[in-house]
Short mmCIF file of C-alpha atoms in Angstrom, two decimals:
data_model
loop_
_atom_site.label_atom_id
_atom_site.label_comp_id
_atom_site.label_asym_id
_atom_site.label_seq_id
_atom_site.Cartn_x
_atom_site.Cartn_y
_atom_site.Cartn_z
CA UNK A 334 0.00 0.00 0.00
CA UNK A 335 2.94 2.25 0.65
CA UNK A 336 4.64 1.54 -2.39
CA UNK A 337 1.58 2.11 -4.65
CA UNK A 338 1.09 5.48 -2.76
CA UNK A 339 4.52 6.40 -3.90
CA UNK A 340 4.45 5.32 -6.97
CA UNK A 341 1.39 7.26 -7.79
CA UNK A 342 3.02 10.74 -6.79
CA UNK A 343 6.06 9.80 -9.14
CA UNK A 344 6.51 12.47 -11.91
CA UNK A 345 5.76 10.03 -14.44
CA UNK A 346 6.41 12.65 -17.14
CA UNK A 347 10.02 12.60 -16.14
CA UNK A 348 9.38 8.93 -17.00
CA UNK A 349 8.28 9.48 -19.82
CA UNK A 350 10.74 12.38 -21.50
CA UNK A 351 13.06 9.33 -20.45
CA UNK A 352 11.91 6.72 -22.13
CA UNK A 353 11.85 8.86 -25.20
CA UNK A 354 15.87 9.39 -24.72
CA UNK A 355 16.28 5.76 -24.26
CA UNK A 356 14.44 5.63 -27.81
CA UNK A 357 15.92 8.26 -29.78
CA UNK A 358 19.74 7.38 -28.31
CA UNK A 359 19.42 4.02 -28.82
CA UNK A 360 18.48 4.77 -32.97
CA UNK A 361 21.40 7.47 -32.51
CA UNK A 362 24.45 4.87 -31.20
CA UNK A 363 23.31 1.89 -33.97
CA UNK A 364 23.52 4.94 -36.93
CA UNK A 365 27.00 5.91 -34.85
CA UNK A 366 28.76 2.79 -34.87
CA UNK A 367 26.75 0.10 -37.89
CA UNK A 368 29.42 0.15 -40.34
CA UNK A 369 31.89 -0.29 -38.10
CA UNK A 370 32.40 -4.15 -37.35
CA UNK A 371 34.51 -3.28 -34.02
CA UNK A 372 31.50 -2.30 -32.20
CA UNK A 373 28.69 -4.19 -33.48
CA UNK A 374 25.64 -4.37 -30.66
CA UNK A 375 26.99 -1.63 -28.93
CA UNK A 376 23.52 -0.18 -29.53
CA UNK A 377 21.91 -2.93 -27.02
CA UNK A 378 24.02 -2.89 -24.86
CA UNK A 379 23.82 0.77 -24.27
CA UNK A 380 19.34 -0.52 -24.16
CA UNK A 381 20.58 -2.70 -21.34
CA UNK A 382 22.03 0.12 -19.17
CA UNK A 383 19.02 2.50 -20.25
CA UNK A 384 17.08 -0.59 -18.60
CA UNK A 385 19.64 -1.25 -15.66
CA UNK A 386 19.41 3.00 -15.31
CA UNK A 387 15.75 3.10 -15.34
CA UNK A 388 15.63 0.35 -12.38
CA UNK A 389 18.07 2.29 -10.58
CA UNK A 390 15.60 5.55 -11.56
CA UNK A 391 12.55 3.79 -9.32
CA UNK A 392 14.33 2.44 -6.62
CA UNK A 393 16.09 5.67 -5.97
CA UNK A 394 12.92 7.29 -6.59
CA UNK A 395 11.14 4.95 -3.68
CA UNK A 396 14.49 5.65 -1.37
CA UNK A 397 13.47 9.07 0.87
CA UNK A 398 16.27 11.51 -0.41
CA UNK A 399 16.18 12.98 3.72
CA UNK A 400 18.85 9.61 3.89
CA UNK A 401 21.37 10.77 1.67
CA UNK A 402 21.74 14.25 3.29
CA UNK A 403 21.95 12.37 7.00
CA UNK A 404 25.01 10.62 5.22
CA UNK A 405 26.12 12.91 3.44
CA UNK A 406 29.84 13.14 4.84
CA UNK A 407 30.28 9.41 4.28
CA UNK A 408 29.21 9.93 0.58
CA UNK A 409 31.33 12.43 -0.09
CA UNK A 410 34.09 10.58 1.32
CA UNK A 411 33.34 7.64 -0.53
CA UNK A 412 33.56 9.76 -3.17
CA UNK A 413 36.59 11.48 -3.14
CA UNK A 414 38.29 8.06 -2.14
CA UNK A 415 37.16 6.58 -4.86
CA UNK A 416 38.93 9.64 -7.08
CA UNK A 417 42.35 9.37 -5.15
CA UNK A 418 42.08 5.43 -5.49
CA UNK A 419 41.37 5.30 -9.31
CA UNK A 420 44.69 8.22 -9.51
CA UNK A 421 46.78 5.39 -8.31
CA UNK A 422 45.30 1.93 -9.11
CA UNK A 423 43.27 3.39 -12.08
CA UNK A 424 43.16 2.13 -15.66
CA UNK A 425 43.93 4.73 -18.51
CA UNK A 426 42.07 5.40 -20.96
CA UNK A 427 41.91 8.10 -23.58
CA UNK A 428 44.92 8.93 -22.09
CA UNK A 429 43.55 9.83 -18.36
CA UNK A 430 44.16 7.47 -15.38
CA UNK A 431 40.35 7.86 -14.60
CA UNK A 432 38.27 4.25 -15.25
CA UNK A 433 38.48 0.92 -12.82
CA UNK A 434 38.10 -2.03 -14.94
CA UNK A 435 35.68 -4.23 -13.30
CA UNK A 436 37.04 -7.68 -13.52
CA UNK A 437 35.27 -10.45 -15.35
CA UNK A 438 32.76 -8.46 -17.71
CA UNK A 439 35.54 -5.72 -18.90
CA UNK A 440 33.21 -3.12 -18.16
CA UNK A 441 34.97 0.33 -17.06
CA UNK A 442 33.24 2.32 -14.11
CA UNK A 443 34.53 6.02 -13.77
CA UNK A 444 34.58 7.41 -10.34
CA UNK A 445 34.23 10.87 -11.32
CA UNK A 446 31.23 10.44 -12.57
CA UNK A 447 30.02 8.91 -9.51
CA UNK A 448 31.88 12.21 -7.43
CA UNK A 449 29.32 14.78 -9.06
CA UNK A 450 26.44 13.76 -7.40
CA UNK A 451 28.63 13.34 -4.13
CA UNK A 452 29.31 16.60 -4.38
CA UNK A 453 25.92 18.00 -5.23
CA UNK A 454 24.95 16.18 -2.18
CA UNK A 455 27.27 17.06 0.52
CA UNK A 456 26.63 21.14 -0.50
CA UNK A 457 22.85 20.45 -0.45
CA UNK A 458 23.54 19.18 3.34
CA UNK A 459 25.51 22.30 4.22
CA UNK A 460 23.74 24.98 2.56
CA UNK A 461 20.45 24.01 3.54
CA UNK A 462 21.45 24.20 7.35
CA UNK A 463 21.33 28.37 6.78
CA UNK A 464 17.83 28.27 6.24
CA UNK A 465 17.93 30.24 3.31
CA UNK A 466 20.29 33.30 5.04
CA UNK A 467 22.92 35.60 3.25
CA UNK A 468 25.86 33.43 3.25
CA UNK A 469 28.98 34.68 4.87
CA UNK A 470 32.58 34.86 2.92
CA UNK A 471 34.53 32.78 5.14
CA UNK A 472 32.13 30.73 7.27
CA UNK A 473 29.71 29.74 4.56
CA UNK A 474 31.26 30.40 0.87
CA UNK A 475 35.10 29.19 1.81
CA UNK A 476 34.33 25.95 3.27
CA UNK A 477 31.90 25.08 0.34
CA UNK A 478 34.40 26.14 -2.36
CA UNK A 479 37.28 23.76 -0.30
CA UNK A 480 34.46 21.17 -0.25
CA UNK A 481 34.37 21.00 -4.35
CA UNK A 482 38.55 22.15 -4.38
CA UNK A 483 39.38 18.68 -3.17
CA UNK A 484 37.74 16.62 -5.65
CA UNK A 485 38.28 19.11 -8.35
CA UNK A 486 42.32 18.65 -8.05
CA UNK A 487 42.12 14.60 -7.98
CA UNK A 488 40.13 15.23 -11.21
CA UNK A 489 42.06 17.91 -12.89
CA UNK A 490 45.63 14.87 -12.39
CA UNK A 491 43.63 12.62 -13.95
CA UNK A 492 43.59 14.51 -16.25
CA UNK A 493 39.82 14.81 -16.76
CA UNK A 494 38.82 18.71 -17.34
CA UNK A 495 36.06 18.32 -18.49
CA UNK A 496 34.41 16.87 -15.34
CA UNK A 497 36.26 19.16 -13.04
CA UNK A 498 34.38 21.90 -14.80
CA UNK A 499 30.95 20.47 -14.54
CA UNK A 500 32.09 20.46 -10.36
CA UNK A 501 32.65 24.05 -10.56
CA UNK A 502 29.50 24.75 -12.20
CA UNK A 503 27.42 22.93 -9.88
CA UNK A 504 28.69 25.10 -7.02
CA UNK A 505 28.10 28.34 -8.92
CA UNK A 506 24.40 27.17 -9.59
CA UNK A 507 24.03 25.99 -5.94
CA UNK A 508 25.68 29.22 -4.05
CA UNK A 509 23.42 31.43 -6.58
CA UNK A 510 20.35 29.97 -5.04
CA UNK A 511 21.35 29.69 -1.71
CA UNK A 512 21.51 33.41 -1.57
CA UNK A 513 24.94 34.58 -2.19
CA UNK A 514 25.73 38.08 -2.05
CA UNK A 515 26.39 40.22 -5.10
CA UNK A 516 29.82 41.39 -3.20
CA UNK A 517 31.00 38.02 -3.31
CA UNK A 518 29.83 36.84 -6.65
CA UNK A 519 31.65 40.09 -7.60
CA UNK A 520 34.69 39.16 -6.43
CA UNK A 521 34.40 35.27 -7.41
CA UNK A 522 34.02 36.92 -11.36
CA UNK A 523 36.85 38.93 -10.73
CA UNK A 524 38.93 36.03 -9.60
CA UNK A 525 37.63 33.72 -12.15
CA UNK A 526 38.64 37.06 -14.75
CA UNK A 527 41.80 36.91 -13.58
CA UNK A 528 42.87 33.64 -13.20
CA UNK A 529 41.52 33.18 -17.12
CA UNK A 530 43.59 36.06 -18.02
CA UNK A 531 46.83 34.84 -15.99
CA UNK A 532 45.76 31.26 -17.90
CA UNK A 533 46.10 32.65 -21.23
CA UNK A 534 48.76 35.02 -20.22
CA UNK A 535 51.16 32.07 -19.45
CA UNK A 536 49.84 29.88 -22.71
CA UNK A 537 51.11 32.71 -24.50
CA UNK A 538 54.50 33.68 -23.12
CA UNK A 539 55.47 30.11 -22.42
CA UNK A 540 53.42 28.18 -24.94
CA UNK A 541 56.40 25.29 -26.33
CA UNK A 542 57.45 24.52 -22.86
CA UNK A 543 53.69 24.35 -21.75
CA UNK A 544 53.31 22.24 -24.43
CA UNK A 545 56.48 20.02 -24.31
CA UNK A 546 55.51 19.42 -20.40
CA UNK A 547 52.25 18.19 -21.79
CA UNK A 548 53.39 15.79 -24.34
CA UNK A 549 56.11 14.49 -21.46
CA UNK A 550 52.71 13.82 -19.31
CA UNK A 551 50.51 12.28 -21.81
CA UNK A 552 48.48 14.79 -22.26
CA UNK A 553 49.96 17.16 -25.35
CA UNK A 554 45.79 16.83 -26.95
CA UNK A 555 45.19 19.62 -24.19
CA UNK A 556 47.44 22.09 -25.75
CA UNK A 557 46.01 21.06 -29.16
CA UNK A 558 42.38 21.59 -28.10
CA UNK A 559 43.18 25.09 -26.33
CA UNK A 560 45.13 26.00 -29.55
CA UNK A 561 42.21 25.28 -31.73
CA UNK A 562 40.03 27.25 -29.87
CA UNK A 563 41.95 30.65 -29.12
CA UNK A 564 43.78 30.57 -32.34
CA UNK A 565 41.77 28.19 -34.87
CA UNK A 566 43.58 30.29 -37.84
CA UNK A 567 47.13 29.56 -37.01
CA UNK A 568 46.03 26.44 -35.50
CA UNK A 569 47.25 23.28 -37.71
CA UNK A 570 44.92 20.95 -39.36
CA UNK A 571 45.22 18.46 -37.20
CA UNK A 572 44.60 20.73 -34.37
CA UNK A 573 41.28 21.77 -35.94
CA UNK A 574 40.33 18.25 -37.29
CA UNK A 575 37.88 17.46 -35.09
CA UNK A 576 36.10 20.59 -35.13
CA UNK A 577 36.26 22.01 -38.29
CA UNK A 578 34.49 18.30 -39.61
CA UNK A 579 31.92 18.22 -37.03
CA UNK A 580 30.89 22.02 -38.00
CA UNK A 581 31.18 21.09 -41.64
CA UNK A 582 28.69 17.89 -40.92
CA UNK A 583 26.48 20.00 -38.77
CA UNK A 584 26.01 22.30 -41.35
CA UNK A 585 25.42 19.65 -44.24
CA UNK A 586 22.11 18.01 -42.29
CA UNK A 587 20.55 21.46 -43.27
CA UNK A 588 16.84 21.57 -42.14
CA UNK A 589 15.99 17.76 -41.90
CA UNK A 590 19.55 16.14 -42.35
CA UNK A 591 20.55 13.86 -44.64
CA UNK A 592 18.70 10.72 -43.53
CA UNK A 593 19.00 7.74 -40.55
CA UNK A 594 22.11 5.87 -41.96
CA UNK A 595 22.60 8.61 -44.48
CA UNK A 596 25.31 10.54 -42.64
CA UNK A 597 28.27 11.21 -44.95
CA UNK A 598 31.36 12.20 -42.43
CA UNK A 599 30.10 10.05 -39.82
CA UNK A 600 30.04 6.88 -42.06
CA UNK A 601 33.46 7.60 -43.97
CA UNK A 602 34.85 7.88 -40.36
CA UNK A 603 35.82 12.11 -40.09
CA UNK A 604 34.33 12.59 -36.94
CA UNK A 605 35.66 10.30 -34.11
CA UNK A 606 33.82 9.50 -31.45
CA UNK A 607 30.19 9.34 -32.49
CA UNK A 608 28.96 6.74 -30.23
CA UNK A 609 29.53 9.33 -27.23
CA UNK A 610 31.05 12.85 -27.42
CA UNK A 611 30.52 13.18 -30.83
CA UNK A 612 26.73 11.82 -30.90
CA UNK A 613 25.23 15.59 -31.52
CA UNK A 614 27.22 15.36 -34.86
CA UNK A 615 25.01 11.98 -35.94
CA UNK A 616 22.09 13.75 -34.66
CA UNK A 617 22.79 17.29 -36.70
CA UNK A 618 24.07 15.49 -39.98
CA UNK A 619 21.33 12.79 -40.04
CA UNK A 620 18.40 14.52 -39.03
CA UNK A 621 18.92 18.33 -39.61
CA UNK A 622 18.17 21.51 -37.58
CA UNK A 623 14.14 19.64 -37.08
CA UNK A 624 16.07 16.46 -35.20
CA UNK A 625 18.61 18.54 -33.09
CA UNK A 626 15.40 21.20 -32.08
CA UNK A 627 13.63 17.42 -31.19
CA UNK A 628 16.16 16.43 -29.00
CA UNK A 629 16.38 20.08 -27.78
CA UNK A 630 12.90 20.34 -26.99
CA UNK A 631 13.41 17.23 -24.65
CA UNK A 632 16.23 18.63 -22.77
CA UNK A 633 13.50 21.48 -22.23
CA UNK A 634 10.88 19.67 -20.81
CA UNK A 635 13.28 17.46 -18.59
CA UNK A 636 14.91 20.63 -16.75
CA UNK A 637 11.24 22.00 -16.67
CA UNK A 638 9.82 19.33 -15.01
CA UNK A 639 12.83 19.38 -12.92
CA UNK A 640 12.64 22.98 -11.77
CA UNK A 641 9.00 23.09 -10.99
CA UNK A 642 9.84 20.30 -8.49
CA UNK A 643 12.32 22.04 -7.35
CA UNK A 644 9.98 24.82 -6.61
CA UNK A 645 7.08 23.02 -5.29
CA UNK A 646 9.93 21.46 -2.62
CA UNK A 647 9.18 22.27 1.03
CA UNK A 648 12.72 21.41 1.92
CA UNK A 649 15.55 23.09 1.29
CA UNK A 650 17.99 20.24 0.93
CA UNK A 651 16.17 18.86 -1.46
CA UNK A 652 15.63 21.90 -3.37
CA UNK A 653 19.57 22.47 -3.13
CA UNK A 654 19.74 18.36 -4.97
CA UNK A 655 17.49 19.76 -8.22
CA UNK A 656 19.54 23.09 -8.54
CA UNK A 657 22.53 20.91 -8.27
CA UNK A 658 21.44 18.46 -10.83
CA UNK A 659 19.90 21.08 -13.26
CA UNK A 660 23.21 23.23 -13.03
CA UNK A 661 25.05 19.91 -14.14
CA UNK A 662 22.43 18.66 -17.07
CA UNK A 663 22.92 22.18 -18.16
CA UNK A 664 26.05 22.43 -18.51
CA UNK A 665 26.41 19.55 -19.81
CA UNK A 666 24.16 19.93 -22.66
CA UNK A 667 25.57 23.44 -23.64
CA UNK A 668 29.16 22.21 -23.45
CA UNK A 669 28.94 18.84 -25.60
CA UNK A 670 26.73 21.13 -28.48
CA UNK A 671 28.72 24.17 -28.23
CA UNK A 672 32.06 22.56 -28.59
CA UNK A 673 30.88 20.55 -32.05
CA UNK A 674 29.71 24.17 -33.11
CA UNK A 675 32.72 25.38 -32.67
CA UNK A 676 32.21 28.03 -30.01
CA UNK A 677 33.63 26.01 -26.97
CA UNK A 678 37.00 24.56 -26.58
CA UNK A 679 36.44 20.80 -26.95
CA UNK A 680 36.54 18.31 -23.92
CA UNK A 681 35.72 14.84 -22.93
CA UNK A 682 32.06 15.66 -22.10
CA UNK A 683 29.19 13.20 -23.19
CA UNK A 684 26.07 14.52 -24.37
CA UNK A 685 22.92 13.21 -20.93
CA UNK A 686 21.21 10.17 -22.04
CA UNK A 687 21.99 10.31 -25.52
CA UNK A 688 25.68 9.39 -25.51
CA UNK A 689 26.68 5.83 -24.90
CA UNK A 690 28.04 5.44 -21.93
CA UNK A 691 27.62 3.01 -18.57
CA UNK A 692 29.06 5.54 -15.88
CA UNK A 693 27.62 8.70 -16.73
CA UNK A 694 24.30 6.76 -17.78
CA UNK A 695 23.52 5.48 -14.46
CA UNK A 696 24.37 8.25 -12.64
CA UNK A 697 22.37 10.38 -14.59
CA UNK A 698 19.67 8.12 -14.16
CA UNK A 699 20.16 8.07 -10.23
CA UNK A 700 20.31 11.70 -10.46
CA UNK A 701 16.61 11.87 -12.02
CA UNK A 702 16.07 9.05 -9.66
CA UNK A 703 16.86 11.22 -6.28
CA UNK A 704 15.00 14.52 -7.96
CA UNK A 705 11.58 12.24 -7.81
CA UNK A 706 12.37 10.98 -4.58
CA UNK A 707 12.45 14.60 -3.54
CA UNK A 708 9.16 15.19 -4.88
CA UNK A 709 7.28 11.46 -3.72
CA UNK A 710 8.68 12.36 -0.32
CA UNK A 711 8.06 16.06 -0.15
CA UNK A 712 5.77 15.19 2.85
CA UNK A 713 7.31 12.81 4.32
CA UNK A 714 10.06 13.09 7.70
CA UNK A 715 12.46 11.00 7.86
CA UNK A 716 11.61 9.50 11.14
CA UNK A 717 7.80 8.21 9.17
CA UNK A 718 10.06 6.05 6.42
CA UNK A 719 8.41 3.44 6.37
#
């Protein structure tokens, strides 16, 4: 009886914008990968963790959020563990130390994927416990920033950027609505001004040994990406490969694309990647400007939904969760389209629920998962569980 009264105040429109990704993504990843033999059925299995994510979905969903905030010191220790412990006993791949390798199955699990919604967790616990008050520089806004600094820096080794990013963005979406003041977001743009200028500053004046350190470290693509994107015309062609073909295949799709299958760089192999960073490119070369607005219009409707939970929340902390989570689908969504457009420096981020992908799937799925637990529990204490 309880678990049919829960299941009725599920958001099942959340459901079903869902199932609709599983759909579309799993058509997207077959067109991404068909004619190439070395990853034949990658499209089912990527079904199977849509189905394994949407079973983690409902039994989050069923789980009253109110636990994860009482733990949510021991999560985010699990989580930056698990980030320190992949930095030494890690597999690399893609050239970052960043995946375990579960034994058995060969399946890779990356912990920083699992770290973002650590994080988002462990500031919803703190910030909630002002009760919606200014915050204060160094009682409030220091220890939160330290609280994301740790992870971030086991990330950035890795290195991952892209993921350390998305951790910064979720605390700039979660201070904003915990009611920073306008001093202090003042100064954080000034010292985010800075240390961008300083950034570029240093690329400049000490570019070869910048990029000879990288190459020494593995990671000499960084250097190529930033080149690409602050100087695409001096940039060489194999600096701007990857861009300058996904912007060409974009642009080819036209209003309704060149048909499912159809896709002309993606099949003769110029865009690498499709199956998962590069997916928007299938989507824009196969289906046109009507396809990408489709899968745009879903994106809509998901944060929506999202938001006016958010808003109809009674609780802080859980409120804090959906800003989190929205602040990192966001972000997410803007970087993986903007960087195949060619207005954002490119970096290892997938495109939510449409890229394959077990990680990131499954912990976007738990994300969703812990926003309707927010809202099926919206009335109910902790202490009246069960």
């Amino acid at each position: 009886m309880i678990l049919l009264k829960k299941l009725k105040r599920v958001d099942w429109a959340i459901f079903a914008i869902l199932i609709a990704f599983m759909s579309f993504s799993t058509f997207i990843v077959y067109s991404a990968v068909h004619s190439k033999p070395a990853f034949e059925g990658m499209h089912l299995r990527h079904l199977q963790f849509y189905g394994l994510g949407l079973l983690v979905l409902l039994g989050t969903a069923m789980l009253n959020y109110r636990i994860l905030l009482k733990f949510a010191i021991y999560i985010y220790g699990i989580g930056v563990a698990s980030l320190a412990a992949v930095y030494f006993f890690g597999a690399i791949i893609n050239g970052a130390r960043g995946w375990f390798i579960i034994p058995g199955i060969e399946q890779s699990v990356q912990p920083a994927e699992f770290a973002k919604l650590s994080i988002i967790v462990m500031l919803a616990y703190f910030l909630s416990r002002k009760q919606g008050e200014p915050l204060e520089l160094w009682r409030d806004v220091v220890p939160v920033g330290l609280i994301v600094f740790i992870p971030f820096v086991w990330v950035v080794i890795q290195p991952d950027l892209g993921n350390a990013i998305i951790y910064v963005v979720i605390l700039v979406g979660m201070l904003w609505i915990a009611n920073i003041k306008y001093l202090h977001v003042l100064l954080g743009l000034a010292l985010a001004a800075g240390a961008v200028a300083g950034a570029m500053s240093l690329i400049e004046t000490y570019h070869d040994p910048i990029e000879t350190f990288l190459e020494e470290h593995g990671s000499g693509h960084w250097m190529d990406r930033i080149d690409a994107f602050l100087d695409p015309e001096n940039a060489s062609d194999d600096q701007t490969y990857q861009v300058d073909n996904s912007v060409r295949a974009i642009g080819s799709g036209a209003l309704f694309g060149e048909g499912y299958l159809q896709g002309t760089s993606v099949h003769n192999n110029f865009i690498p990647y499709t199956y998962s960073d590069s997916i928007f490119v299938v989507v824009g070369e196969e289906f046109g400007f009507m396809g990408a607005s489709v899968l745009l219009l879903l994106y809509f409707l998901l944060i929506y939904r999202l938001i006016l939970i958010s808003i109809q929340s009674g609780d802080a902390g859980g409120a804090y969760i959906i800003i989190g989570i929205v602040s990192m689908f966001v972000f997410q969504i803007f970087q993986n389209i903007g960087m195949f457009l060619g207005i954002l420096p490119l970096t290892g981020i997938t495109l939510p629920f449409v890229s394959y992908g077990g990680s990131s799937l499954l912990i976007n799925m738990l994300s969703i998962g812990l926003a309707l637990s927010i809202r099926v529990h919206a009335d109910q204490p902790l202490d009246e569980m069960t």
